[in-house]
Structures are given as C-alpha cells and as structure tokens.
PDB file of C-alpha atoms in Angstrom:
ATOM      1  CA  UNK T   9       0.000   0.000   0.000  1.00  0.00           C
ATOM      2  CA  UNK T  10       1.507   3.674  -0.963  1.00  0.00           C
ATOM      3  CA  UNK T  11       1.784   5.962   2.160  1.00  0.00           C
ATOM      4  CA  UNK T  12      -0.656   8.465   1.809  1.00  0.00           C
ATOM      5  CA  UNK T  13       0.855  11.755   0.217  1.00  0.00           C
ATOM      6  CA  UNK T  14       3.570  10.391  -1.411  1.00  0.00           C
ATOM      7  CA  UNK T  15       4.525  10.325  -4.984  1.00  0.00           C
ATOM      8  CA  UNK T  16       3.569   9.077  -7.498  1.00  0.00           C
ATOM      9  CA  UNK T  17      -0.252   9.277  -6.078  1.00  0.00           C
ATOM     10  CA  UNK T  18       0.115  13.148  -5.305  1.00  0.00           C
ATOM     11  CA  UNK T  19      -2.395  15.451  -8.055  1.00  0.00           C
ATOM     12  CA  UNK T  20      -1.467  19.017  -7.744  1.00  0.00           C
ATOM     13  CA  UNK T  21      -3.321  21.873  -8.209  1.00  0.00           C
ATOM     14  CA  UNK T  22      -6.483  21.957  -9.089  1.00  0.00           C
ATOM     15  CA  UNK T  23      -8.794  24.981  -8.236  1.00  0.00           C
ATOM     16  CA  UNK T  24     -12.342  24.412  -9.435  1.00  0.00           C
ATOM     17  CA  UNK T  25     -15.032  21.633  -7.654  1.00  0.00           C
ATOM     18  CA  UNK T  26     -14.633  17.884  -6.750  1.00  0.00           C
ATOM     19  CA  UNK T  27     -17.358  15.495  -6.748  1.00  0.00           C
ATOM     20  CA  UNK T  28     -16.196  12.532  -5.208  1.00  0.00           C
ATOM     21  CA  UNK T  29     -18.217   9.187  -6.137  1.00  0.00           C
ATOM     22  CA  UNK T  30     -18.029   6.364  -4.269  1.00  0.00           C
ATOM     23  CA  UNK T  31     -18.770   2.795  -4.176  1.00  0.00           C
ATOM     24  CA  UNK T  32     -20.910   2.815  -7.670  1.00  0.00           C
ATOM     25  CA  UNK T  33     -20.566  -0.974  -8.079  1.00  0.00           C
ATOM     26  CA  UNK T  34     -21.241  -1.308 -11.433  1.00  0.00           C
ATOM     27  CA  UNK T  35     -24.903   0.583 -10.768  1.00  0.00           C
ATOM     28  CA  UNK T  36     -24.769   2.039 -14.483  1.00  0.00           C
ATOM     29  CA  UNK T  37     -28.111   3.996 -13.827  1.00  0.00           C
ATOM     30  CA  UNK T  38     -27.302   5.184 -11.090  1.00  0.00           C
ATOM     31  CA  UNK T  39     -24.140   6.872 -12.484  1.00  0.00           C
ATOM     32  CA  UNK T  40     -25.755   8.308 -15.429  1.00  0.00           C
ATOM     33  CA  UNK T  41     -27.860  10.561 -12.850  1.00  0.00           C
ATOM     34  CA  UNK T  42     -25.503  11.430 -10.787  1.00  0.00           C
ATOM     35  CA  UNK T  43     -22.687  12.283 -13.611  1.00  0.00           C
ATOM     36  CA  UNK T  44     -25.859  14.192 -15.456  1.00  0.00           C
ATOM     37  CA  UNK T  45     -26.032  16.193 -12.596  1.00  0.00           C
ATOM     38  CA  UNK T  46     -25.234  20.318 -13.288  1.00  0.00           C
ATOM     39  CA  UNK T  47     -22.434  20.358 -10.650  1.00  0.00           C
ATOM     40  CA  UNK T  48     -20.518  17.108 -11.462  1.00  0.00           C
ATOM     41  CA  UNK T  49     -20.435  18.147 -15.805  1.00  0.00           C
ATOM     42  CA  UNK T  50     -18.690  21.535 -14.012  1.00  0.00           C
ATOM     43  CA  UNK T  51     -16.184  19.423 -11.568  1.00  0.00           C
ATOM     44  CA  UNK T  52     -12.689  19.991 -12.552  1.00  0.00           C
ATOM     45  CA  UNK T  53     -12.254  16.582 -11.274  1.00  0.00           C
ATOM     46  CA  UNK T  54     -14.189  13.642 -10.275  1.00  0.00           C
ATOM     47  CA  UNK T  55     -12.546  11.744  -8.012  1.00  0.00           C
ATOM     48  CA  UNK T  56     -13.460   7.760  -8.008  1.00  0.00           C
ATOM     49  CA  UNK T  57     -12.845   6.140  -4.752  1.00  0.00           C
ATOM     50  CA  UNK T  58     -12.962   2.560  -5.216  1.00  0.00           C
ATOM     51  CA  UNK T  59     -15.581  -0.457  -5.217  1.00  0.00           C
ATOM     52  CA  UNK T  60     -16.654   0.906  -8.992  1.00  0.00           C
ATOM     53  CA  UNK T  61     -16.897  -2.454 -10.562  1.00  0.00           C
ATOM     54  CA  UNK T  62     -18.536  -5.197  -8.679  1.00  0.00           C
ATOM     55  CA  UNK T  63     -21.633  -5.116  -9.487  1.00  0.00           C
ATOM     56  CA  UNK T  64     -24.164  -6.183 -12.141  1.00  0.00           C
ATOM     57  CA  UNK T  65     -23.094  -4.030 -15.473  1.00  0.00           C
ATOM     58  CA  UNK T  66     -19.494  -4.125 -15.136  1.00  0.00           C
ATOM     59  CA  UNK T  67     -18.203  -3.349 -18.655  1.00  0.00           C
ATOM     60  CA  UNK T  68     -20.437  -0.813 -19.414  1.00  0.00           C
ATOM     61  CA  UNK T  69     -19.811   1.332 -16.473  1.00  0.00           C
ATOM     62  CA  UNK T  70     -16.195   0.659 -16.892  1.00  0.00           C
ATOM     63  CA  UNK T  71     -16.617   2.199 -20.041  1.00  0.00           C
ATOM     64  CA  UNK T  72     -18.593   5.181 -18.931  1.00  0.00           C
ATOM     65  CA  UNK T  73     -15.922   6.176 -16.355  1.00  0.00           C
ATOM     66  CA  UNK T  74     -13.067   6.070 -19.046  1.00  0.00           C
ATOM     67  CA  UNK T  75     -15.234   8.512 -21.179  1.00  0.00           C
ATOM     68  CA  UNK T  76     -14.224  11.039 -18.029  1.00  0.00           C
ATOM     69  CA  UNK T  77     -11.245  11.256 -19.550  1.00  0.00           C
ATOM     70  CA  UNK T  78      -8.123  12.952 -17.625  1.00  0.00           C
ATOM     71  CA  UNK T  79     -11.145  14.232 -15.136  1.00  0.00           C
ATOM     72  CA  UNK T  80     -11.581  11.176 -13.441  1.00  0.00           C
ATOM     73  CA  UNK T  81      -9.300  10.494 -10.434  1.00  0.00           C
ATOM     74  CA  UNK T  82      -8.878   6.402  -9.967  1.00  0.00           C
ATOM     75  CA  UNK T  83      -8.766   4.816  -6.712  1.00  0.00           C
ATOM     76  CA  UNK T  84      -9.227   1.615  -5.538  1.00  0.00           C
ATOM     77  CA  UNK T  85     -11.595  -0.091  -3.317  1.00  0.00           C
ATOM     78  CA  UNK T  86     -11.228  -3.655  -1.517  1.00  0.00           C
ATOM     79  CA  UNK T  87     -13.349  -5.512  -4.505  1.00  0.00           C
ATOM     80  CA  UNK T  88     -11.500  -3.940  -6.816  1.00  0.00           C
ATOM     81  CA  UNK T  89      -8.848  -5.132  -5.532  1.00  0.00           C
ATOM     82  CA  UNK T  90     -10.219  -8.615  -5.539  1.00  0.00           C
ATOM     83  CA  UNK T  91     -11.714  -8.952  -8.508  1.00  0.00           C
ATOM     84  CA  UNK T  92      -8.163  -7.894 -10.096  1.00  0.00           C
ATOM     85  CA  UNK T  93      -6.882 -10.434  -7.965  1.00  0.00           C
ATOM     86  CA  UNK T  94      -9.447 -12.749  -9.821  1.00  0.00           C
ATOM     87  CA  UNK T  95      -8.255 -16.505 -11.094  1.00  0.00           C
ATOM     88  CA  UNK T  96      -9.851 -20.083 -10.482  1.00  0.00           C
ATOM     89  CA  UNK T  97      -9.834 -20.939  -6.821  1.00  0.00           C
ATOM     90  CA  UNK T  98      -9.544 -17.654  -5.893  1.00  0.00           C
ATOM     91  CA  UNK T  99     -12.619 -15.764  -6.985  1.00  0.00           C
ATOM     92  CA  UNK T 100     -13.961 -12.712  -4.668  1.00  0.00           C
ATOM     93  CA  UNK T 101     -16.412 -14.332  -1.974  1.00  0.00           C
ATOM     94  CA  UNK T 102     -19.161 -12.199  -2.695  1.00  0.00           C
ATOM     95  CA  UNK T 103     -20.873 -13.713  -5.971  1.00  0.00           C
ATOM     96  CA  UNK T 104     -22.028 -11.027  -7.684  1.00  0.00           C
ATOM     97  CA  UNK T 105     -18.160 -10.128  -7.428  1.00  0.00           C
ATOM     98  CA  UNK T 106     -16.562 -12.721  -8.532  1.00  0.00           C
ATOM     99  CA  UNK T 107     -19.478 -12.656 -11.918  1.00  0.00           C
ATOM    100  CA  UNK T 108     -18.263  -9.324 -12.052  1.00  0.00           C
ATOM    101  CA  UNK T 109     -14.231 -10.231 -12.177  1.00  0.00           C
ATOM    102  CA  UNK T 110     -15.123 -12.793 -14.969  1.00  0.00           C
ATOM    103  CA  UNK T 111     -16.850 -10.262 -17.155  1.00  0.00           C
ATOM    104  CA  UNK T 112     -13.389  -8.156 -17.128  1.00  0.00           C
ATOM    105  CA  UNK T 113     -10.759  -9.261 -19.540  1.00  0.00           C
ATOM    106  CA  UNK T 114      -7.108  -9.050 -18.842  1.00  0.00           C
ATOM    107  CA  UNK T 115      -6.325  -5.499 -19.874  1.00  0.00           C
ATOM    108  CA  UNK T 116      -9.387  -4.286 -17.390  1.00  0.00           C
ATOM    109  CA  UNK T 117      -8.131  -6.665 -15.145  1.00  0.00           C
ATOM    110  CA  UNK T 118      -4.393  -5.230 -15.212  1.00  0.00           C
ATOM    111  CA  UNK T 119      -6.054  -1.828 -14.659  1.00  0.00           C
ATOM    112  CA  UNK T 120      -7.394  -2.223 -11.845  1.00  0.00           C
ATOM    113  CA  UNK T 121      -4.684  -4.122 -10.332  1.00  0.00           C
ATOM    114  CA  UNK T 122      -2.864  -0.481 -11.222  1.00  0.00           C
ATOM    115  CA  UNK T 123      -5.062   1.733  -9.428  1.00  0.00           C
ATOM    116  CA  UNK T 124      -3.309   3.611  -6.099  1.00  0.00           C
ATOM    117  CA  UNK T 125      -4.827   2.950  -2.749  1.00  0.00           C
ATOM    118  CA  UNK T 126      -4.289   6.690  -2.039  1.00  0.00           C
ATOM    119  CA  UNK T 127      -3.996   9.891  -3.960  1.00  0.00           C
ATOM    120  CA  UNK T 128      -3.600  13.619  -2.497  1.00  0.00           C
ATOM    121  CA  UNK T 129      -5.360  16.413  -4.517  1.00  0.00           C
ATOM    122  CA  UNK T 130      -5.074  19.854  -3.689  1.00  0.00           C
ATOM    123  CA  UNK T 131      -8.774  21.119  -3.356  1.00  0.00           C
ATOM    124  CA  UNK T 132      -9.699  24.988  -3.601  1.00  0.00           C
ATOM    125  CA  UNK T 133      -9.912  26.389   0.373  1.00  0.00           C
ATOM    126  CA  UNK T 134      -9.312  22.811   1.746  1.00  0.00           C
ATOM    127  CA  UNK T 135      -5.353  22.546   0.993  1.00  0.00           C
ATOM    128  CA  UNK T 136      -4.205  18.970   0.305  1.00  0.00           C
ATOM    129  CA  UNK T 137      -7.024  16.296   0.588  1.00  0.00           C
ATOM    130  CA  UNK T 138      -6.482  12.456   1.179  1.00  0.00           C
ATOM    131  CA  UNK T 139      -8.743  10.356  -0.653  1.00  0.00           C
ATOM    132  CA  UNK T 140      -9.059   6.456  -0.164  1.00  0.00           C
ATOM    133  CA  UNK T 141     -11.584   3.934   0.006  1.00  0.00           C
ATOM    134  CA  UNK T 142     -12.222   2.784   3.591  1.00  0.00           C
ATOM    135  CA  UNK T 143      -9.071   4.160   5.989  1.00  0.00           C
ATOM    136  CA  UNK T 144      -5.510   6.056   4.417  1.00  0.00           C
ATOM    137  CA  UNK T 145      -3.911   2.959   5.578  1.00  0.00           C
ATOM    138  CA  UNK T 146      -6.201  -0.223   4.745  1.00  0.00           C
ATOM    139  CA  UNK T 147      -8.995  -0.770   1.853  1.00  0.00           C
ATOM    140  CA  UNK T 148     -11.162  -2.961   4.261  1.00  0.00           C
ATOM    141  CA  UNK T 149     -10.977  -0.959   7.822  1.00  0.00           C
ATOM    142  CA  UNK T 150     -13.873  -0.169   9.060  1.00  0.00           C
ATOM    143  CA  UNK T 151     -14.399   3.355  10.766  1.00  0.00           C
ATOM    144  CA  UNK T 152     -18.116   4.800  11.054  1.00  0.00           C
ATOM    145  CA  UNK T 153     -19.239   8.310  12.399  1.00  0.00           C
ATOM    146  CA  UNK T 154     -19.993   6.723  15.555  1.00  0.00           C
ATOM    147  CA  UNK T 155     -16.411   5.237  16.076  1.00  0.00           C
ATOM    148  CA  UNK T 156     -14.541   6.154  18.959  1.00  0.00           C
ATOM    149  CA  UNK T 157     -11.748   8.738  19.239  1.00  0.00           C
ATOM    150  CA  UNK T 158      -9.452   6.769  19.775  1.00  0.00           C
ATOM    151  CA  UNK T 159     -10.043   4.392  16.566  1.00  0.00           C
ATOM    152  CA  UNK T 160     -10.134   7.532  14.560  1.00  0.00           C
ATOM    153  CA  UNK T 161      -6.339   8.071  15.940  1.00  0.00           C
ATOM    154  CA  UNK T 162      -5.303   4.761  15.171  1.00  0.00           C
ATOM    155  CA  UNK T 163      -6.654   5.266  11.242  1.00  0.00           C
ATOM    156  CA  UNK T 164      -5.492   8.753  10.859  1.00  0.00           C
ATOM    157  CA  UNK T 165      -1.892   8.101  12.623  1.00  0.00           C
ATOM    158  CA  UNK T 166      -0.030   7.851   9.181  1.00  0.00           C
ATOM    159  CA  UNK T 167      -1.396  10.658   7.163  1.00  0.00           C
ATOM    160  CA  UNK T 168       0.769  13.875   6.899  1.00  0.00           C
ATOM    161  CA  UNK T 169       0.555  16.932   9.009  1.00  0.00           C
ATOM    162  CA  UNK T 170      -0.357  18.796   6.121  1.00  0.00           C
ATOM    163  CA  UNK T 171      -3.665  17.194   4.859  1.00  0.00           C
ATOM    164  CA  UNK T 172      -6.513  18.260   7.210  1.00  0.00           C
ATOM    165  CA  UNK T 173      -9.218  16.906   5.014  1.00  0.00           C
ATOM    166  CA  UNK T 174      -9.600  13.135   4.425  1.00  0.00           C
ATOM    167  CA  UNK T 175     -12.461  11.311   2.176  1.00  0.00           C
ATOM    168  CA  UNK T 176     -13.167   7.494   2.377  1.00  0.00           C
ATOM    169  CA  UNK T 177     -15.522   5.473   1.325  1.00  0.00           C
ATOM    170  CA  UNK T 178     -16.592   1.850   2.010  1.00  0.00           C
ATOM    171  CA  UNK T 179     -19.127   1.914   4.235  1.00  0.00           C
ATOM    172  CA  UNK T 180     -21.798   3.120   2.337  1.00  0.00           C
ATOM    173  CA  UNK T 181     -22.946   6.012   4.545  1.00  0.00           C
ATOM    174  CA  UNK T 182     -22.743   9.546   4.056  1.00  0.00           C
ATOM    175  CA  UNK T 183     -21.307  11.962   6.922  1.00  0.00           C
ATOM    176  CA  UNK T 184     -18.673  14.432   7.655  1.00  0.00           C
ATOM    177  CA  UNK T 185     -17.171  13.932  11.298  1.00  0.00           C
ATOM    178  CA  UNK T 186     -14.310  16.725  12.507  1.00  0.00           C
ATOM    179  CA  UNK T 187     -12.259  13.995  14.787  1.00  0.00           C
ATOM    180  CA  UNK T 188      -8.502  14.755  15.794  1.00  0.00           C
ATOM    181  CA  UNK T 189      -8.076  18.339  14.192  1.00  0.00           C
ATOM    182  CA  UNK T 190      -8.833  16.996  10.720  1.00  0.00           C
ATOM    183  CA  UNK T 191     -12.411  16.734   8.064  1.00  0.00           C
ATOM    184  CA  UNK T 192     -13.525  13.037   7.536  1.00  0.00           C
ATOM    185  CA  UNK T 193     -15.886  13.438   4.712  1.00  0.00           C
ATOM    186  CA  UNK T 194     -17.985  10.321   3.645  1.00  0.00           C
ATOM    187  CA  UNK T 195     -19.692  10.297   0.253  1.00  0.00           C
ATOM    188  CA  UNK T 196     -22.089   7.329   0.751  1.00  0.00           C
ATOM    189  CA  UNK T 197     -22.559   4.977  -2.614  1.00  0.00           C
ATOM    190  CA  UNK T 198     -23.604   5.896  -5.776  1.00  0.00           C
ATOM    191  CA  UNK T 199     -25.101   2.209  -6.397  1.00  0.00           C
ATOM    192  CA  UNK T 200     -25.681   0.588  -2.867  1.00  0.00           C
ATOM    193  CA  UNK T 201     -26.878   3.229  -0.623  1.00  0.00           C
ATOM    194  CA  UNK T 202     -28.240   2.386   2.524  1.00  0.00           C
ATOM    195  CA  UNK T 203     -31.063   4.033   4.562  1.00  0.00           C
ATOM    196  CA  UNK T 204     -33.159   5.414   0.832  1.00  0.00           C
ATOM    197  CA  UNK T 205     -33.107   4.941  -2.780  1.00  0.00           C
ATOM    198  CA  UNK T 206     -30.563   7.816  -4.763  1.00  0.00           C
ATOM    199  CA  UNK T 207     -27.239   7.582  -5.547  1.00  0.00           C
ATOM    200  CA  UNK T 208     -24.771   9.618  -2.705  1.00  0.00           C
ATOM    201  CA  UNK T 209     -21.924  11.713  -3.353  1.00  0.00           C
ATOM    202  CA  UNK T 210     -20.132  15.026  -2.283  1.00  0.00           C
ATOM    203  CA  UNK T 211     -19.255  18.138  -3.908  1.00  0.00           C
ATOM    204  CA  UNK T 212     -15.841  20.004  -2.421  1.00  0.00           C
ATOM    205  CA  UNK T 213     -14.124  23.047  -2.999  1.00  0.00           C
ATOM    206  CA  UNK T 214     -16.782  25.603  -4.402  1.00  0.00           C
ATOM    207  CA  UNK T 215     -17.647  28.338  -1.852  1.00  0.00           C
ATOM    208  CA  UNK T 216     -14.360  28.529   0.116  1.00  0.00           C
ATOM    209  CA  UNK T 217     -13.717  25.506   0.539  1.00  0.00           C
ATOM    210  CA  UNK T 218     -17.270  23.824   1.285  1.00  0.00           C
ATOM    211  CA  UNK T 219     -17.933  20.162   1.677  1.00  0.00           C
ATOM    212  CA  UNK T 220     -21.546  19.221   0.417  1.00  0.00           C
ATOM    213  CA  UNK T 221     -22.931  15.583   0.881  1.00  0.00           C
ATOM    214  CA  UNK T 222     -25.497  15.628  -2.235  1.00  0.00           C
ATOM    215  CA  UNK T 223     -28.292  12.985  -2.773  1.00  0.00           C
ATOM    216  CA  UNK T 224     -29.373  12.714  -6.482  1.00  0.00           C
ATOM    217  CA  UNK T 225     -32.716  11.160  -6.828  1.00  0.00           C
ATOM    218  CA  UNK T 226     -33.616   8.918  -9.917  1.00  0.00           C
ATOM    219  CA  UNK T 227     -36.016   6.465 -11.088  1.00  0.00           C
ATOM    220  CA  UNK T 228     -34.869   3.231  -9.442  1.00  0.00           C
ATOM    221  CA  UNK T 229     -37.577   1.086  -9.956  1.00  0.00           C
ATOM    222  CA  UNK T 230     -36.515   1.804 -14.364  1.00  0.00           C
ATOM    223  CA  UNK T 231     -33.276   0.882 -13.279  1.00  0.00           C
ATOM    224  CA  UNK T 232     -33.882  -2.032 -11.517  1.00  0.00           C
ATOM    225  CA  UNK T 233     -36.156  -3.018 -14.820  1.00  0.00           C
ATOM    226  CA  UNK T 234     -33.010  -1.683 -16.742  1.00  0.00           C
ATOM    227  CA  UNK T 235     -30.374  -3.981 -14.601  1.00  0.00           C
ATOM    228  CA  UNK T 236     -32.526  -7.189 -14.947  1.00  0.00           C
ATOM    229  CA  UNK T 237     -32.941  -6.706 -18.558  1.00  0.00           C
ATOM    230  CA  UNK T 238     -29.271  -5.887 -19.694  1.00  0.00           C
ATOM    231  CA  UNK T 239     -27.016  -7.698 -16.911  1.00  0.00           C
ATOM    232  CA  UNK T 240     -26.150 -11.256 -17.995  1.00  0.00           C
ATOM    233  CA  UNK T 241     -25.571 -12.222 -13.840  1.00  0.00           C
ATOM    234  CA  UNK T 242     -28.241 -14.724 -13.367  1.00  0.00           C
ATOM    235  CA  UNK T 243     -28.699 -12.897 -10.068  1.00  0.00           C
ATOM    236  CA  UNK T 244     -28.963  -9.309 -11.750  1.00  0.00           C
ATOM    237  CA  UNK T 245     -33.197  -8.799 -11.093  1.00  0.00           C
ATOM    238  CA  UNK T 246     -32.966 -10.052  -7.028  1.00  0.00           C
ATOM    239  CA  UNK T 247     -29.088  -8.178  -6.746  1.00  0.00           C
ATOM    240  CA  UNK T 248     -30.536  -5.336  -7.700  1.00  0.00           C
ATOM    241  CA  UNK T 249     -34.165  -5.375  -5.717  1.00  0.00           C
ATOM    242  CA  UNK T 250     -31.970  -5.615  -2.954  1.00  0.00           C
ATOM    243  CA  UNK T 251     -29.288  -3.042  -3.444  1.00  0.00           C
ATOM    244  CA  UNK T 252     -30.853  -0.147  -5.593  1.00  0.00           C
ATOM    245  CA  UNK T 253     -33.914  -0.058  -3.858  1.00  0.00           C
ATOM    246  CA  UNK T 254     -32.120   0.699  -0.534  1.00  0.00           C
ATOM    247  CA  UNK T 255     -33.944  -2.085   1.096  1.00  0.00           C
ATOM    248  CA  UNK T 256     -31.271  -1.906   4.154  1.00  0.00           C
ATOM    249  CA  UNK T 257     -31.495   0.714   6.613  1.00  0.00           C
ATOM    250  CA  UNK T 258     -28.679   2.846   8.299  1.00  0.00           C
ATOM    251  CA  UNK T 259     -29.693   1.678  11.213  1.00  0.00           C
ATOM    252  CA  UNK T 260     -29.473  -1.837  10.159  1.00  0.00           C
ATOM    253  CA  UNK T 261     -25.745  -1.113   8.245  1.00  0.00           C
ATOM    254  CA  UNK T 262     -24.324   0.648  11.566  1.00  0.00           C
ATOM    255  CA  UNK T 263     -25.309  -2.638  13.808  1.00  0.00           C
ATOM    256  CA  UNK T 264     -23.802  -4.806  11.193  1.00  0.00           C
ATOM    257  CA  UNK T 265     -20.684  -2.665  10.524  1.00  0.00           C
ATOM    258  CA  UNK T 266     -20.142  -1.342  13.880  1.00  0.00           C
ATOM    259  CA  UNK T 267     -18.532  -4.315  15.457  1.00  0.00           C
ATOM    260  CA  UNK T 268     -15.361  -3.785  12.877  1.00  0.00           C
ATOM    261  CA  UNK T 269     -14.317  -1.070  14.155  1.00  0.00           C
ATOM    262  CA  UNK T 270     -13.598  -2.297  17.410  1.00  0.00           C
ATOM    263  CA  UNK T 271     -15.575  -0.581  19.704  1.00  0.00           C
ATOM    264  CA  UNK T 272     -16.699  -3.914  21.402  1.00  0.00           C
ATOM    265  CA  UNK T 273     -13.069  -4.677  22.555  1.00  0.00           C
ATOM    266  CA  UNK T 274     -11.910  -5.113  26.248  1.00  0.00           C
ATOM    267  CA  UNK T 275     -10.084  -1.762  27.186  1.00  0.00           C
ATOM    268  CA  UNK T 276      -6.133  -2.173  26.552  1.00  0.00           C
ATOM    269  CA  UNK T 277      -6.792  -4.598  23.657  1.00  0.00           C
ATOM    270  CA  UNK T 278      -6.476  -4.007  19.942  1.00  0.00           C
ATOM    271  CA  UNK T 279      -9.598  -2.932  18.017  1.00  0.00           C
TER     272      UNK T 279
END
C-alpha cells in the first residue's frame, strides 16, 4: 500500500469543484444521474474512490468512467482489488463479485490491479485532501461516524501533518465527522446506498472551501427493470431489488458494521 501523500499518487493543483463518487458498483443507472447532474459536468475533477466495478453491469460502467477522460481520479476499493486479484480458486467471496471479475478481460483486469490505494489532490480552500476507500492505511478498515476517538487516531496516525481533510468510502454512509483536528468526509454509494433509494456523493471546494454531501434522486424502480434486462448475472433482477432499492437501513448497516471497528473490545486490547 503507498503511504498516503507520497509520490507518485500526489495530483497538484487543481482549483475548481470535486465530486467525489463512491462505491458505484457497477450501478450504471445510477451513475448516469448522478454524472448528469449540473455540478458534477462543471467538476474539474471527479474523483473515483474505489468499489466501482462489482456489481451487475461491469463493462459498461467501466466504459462510462473512461469517457471522463483525464477528469476522473482512480482509486481503488477492496473488490476492486479482488476482482483484479481474480483466477480459479480464488474468486472474490461475494458472488455477484466474482461474476463481475469474470466479465473483465485481462487489460481491465491489469487496470485495476494499477489503481493507487491513495492519492492527495489539492482542493480549492481545503489545501491537500487524502482520498481512499475505507481508511488512508487499509482498503477494508472499518471506521463509522460513531467510532470512537481513539479508533479515529489509530486510522489517521499515518497521514501527513499537512492534509486536514480526508475522504473514504466503504461503508456506504454519508457523513462528515471533525475527529482529531482533521475533516472526515464520507460520500455514501452511488449504487448501494443504505437508509433510501438515490445515488450519494459530495461536492468540495466551491464556496471557500465547502464540503456538500449531495443525494441525487432517480427512477430506481426503471433501473432495476433496466439492470434485470441488460445484466447477464443470473442474479442481476434479485441483486438489484436488494441493493438499488435501498432495502437496508442505516440503522441496520451501523449494527452490522459497527462491530469492525472495534468498539466492542476489552479496554487495553487491539480494536
């Protein structure tokens, strides 16, 4: 894993607006809205952190995030990680992962295994911003807005003085938490959001520095029609009932998630 801040994953300067999108997994509709939307076409950059693939249209939102161009900012997430990892007897657990891995073919596959698990952009009013997909330091760790203090110091411990603002990922639920002297900024997904239908994202820089959490609405039960009709995963029509739909609460990701982050652990034990 590249320390955070340090060449060659360091993208300086860039002055105008970054929407960050998160977690799309391969929720095509989903992506369309939210890239449609008036403040994302205006982005200088869009910054992609991780967990873009795994999901039921694969190739074709793999395509629509190389039309971005040099706009789009490429980080990866845990699955992508995995599904680059991808060969017989060791497929990703999840199955609509591992369907996903096998609709890649080796030069997608190569790309993703190229993607940084970091990258520092300097962000108008914010100064240098860390972006990853779950924690600066590992694509899996889990750290919620109800953590503790003192597993936000163990997460943040290895980024540089100089970046006050760090976005992750992962977890699938928006919120910006001021912990330790430094901005934690969660987008939310794009294509699994938790808690209500939409696709989740943030908008920074514009106004001095702002940090928006935006929610862009769009017809999900078309693109759960859409998904079953133009996904070839035999699990496309159920995947997607379950995941675009929002059928899991917040309340019902925070129990589930909450244990990873240690907060059930004896005091003086690791977390």
């Amino acid at each position: 894993m590249t320390a955070p801040g340090s060449a060659p994953n360091s993208v300086r300067p860039h002055g105008a607006g970054v929407a960050v999108l998160s977690d799309i997994h391969a929720v095509l509709p989903a992506l369309e809205a939210v890239l449609a939307e008036p403040d994302v076409r205006a982005a200088d950059r869009i910054v992609l952190t991780g967990d873009l693939l795994a999901g039921p249209l694969p190739r074709q939102t793999l395509a629509r995030l190389r039309a971005l161009g040099d706009r789009a900012v490429w980080i990866s997430g845990n699955a992508d990680r995995e599904m680059a990892a991808a060969r017989p007897g060791n497929e990703p657990g999840d199955p609509m992962d591992a369907w996903a891995a096998g609709q890649l073919g080796p030069e997608d596959l190569e790309f993703l295994r190229s993607l940084p698990a970091t990258v520092t952009l300097e962000v108008a009013g914010l100064g240098p911003v860390l972006f990853c997909h779950a924690t600066p330091r590992d694509d899996t760790e889990i750290a919620l807005v109800d953590s503790r203090p003192e597993r936000w110091a163990e997460v943040l411990a290895g980024v540089p003085d100089a970046v006050r603002t760090v976005v992750c990922g992962h977890t699938h639920m928006p919120f910006v938490r001021f912990t330790h002297g430094r901005l934690v900024v969660n987008p939310g997904s794009v294509g699994m959001p938790y808690g209500r239908p939409g696709a989740h994202w943030a908008l920074l820089g514009p106004g001095g520095g702002a940090v928006t959490l935006r929610h862009t609405a769009f017809d999900h039960e078309a693109a759960c029609a859409r998904i079953a009709r133009e996904s070839d995963s035999p699990s496309a029509a159920a995947w997607a009932d379950t995941y675009v739909r929002a059928r899991h609460s917040a309340e019902e990701a925070l129990a589930a998630f909450g244990p990873g982050d240690g907060r059930n652990a004896a005091p003086g034990t690791d977390g």
